[in-house]
CSV table of C-alpha atoms and ligand atoms in Angstrom, one decimal:
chain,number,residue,atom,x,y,z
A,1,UNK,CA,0.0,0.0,0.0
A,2,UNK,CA,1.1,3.4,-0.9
A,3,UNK,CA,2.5,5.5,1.7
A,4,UNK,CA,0.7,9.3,3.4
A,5,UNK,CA,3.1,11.5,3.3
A,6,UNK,CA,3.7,13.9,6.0
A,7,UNK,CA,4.5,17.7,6.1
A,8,UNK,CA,6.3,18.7,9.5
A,9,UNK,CA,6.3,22.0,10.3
A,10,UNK,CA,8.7,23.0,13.3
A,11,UNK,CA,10.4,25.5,14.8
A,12,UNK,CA,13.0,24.3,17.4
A,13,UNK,CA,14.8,21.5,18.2
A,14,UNK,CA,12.9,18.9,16.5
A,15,UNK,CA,13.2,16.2,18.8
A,16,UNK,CA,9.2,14.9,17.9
A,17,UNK,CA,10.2,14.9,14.1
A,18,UNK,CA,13.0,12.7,14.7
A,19,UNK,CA,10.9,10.5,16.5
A,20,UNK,CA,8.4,10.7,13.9
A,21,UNK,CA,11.4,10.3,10.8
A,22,UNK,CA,12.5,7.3,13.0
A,23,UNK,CA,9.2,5.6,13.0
A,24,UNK,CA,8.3,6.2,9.6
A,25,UNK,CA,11.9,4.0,8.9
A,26,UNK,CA,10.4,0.8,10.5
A,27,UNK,CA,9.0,-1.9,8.4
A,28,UNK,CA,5.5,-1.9,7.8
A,29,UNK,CA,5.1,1.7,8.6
A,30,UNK,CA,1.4,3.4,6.7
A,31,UNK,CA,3.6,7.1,6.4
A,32,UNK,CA,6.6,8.8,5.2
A,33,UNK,CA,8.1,12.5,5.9
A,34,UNK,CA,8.0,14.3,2.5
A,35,UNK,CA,8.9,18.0,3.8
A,36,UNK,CA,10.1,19.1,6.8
A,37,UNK,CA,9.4,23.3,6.9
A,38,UNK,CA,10.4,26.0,9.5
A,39,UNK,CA,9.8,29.2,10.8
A,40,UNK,CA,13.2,29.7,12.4
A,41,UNK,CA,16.5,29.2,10.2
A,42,UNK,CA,18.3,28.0,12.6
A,43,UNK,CA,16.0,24.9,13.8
A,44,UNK,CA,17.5,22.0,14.6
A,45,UNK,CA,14.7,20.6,12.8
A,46,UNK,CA,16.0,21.3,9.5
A,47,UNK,CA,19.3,19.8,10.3
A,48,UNK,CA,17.8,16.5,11.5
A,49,UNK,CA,15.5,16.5,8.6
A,50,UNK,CA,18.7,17.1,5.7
A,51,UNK,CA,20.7,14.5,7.7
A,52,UNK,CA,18.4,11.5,6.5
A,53,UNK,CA,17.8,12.6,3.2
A,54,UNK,CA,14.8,14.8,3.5
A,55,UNK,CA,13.5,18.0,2.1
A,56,UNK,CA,13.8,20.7,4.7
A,57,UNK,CA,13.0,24.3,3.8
A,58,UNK,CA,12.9,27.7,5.8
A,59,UNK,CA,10.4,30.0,4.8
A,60,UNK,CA,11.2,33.4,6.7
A,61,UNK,CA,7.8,34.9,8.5
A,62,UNK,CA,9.6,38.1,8.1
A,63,UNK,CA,9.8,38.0,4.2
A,64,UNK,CA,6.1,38.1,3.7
A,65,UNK,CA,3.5,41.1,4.4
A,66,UNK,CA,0.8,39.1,6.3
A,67,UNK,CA,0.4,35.8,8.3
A,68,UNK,CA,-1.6,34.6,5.3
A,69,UNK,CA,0.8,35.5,2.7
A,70,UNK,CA,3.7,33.8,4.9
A,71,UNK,CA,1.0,30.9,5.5
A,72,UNK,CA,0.3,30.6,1.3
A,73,UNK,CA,3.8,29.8,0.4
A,74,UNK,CA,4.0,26.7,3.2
A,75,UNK,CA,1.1,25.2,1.9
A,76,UNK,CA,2.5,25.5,-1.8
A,77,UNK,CA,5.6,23.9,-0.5
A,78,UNK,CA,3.1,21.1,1.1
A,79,UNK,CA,1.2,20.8,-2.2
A,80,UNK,CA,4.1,20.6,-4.2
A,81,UNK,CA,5.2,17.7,-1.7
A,82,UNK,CA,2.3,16.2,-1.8
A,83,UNK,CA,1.4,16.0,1.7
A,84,UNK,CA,-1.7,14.4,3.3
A,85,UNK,CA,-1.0,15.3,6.4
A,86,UNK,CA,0.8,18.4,8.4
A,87,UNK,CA,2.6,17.5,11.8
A,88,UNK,CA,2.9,20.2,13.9
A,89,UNK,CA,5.9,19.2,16.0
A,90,UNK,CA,6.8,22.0,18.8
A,91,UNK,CA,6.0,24.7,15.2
A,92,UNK,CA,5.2,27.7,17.8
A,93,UNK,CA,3.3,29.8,15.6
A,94,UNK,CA,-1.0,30.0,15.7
A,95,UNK,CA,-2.2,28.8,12.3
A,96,UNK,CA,-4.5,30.5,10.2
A,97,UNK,CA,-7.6,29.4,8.9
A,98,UNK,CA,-6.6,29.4,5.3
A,99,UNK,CA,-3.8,26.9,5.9
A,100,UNK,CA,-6.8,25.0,8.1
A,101,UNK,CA,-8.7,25.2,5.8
A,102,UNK,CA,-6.7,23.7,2.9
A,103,UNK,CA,-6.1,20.7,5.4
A,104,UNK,CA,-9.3,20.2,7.0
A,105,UNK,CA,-9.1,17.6,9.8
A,106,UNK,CA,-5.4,16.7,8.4
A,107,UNK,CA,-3.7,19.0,11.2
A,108,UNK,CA,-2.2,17.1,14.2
A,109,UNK,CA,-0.6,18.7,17.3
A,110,UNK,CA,1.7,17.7,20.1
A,111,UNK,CA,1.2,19.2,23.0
A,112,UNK,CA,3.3,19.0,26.6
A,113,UNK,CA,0.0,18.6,28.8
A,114,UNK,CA,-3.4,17.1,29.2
A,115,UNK,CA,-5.4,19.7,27.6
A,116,UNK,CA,-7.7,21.6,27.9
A,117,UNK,CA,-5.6,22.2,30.9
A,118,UNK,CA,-2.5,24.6,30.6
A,119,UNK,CA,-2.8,25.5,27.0
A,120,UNK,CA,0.0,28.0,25.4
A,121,UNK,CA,3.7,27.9,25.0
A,122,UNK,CA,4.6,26.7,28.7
A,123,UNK,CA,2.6,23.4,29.7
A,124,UNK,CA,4.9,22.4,31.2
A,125,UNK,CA,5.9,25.3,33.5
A,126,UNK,CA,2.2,25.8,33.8
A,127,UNK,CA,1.0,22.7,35.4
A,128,UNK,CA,4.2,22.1,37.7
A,129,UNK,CA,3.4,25.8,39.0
A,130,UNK,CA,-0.1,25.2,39.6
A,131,UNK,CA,0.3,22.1,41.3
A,132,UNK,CA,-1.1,19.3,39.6
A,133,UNK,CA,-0.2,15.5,40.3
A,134,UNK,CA,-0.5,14.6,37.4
A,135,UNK,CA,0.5,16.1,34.0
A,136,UNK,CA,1.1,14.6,30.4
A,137,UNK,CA,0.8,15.1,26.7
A,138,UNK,CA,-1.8,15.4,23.8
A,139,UNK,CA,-2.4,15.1,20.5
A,140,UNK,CA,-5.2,16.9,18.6
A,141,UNK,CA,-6.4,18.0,15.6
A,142,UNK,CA,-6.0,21.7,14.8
A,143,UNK,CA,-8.6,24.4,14.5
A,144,UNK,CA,-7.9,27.8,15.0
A,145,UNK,CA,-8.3,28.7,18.7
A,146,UNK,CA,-4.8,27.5,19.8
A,147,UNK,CA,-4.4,24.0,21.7
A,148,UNK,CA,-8.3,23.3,20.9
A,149,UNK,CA,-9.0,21.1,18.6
A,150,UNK,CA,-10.5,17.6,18.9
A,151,UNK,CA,-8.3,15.5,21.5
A,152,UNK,CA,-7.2,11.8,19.9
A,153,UNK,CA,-4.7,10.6,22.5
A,154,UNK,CA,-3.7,11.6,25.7
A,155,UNK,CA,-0.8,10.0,27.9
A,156,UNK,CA,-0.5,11.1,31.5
A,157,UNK,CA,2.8,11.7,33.3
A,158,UNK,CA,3.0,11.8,37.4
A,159,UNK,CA,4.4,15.0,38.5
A,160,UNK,CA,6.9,14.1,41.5
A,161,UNK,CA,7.2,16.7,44.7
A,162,UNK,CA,11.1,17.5,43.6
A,163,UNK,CA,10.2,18.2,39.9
A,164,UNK,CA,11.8,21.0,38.1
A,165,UNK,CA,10.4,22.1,34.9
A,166,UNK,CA,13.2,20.4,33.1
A,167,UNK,CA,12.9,16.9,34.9
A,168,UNK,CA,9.1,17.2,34.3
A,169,UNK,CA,9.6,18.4,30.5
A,170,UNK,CA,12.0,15.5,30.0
A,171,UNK,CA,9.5,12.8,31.5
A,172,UNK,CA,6.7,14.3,29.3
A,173,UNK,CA,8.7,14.2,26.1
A,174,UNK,CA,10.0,10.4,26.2
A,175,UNK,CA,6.1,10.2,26.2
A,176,UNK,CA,5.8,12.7,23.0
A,177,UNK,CA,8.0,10.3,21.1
A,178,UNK,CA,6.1,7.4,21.4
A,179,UNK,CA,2.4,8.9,21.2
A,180,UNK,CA,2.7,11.2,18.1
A,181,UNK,CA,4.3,8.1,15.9
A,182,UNK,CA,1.1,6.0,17.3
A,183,UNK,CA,-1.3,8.6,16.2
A,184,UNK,CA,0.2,9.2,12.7
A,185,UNK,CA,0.2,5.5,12.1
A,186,UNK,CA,-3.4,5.4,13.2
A,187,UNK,CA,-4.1,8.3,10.6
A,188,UNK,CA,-2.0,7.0,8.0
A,189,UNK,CA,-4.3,3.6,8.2
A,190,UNK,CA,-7.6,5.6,8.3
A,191,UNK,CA,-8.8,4.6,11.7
A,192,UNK,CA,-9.3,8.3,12.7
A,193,UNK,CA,-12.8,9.6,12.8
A,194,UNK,CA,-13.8,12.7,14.0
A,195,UNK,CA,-17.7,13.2,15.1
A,196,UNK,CA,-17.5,16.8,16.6
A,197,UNK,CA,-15.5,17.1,19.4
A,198,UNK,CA,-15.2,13.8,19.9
A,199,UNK,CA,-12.4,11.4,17.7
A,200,UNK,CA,-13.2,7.6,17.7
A,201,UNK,CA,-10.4,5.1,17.0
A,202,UNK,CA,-11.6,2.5,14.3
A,203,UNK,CA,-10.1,-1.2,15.2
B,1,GAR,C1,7.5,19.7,22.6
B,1,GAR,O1,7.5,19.4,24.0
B,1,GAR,C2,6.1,20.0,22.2
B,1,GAR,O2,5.1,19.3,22.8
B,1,GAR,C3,6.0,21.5,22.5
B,1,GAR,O3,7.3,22.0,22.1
B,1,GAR,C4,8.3,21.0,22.3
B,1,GAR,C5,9.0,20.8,21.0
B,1,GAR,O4,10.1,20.0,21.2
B,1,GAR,N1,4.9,22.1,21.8
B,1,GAR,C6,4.2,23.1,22.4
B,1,GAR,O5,4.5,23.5,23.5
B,1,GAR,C7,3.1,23.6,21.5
B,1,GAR,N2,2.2,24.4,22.3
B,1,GAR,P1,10.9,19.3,19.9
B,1,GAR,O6,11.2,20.5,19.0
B,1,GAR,O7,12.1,18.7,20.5
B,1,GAR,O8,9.9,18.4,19.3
């Protein structure tokens, strides 16, 4: 069977793209990386992404008059790849609705908590600070109110009482690796269905 083909769009250190280019290299896997874009030229991202092969393009926000304009030449780049789906992997921008739009319900998130608690750029930070037990990650389609979309997996972590945000973050990302390959393989295999808020997993 043919292979999806994935768009990643990143803007750090790209530790959930190499997780996701590393489980796209197994046997038997429904999806392949075809583009790896980001916001920031000097991502890690882009390095990991050239170093096994794949396309990896910065396309400067600051180049471009409007967040649409900016947001029109990724999704050229993604057409041109042929993407069927668009990773967001630690990408810290909001999306638009025209790029939404263009990928309707073909969005997917990573985020470091159990939404919809401690949404934003600090989960981490956020939860640890408030006090919760018991923190984690999620992965959710994307609409355009930031960290909102329909939930498809969660995986909690237990926050310990001598946590730092770093020990915590760590913790929570070992978990990131292993969740967002899972969820891209159950997308790649069609067993994704989204009825409102709600997404069932097909068997
Ligand atoms: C990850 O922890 C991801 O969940 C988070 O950024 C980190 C990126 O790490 N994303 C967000 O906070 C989005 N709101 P990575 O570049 O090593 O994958």
């Amino acid at each position: 069977m043919a292979k999806i083909k994935i768009g990643v769009l990143a803007s750090g250190r790209g530790s959930n793209l190499q997780a996701i280019i590393d489980a796209c290299g197994k046997k038997n896997s429904a999806a392949e990386v075809a583009v790896v874009i980001s916001d920031r030229a000097d991502s890690y991202a882009l390095i990991r992404a050239k170093t096994r092969g794949i396309k990896a393009v910065f396309i400067d926000p600051a180049s471009y008059a409007s967040r649409k304009l900016h947001e029109k030449a990724i999704v050229k780049l993604l057409q041109q790849n042929k993407a069927d789906l668009v990773c967001l992997a630690g990408y810290m921008r909001l999306l638009t609705g025209f790029i939404i739009g263009k990928f309707k319900n073909r969005i997917l998130n990573i985020h470091p908590a159990l939404l919809p608690a401690f949404p934003g750029a600090h989960g981490q930070k956020d939860a640890l600070n408030y006090g919760v037990k018991v923190s984690g990650c999620t992965v959710h389609f994307v609409v355009e109110k930031m960290d909102f979309g329909p939930i498809i997996a969660q995986v909690p972590v237990l926050v310990a009482e001598n946590d730092s945000v770093e020990t915590l973050a760590g913790r929570i990302l070992k978990q990131e690796h292993k969740l967002y390959p899972k969820v891209i393989e159950l997308f790649a295999k069609g067993k994704l269905q989204v009825k409102g808020r709600r997404v069932n997993i097909k068997n």
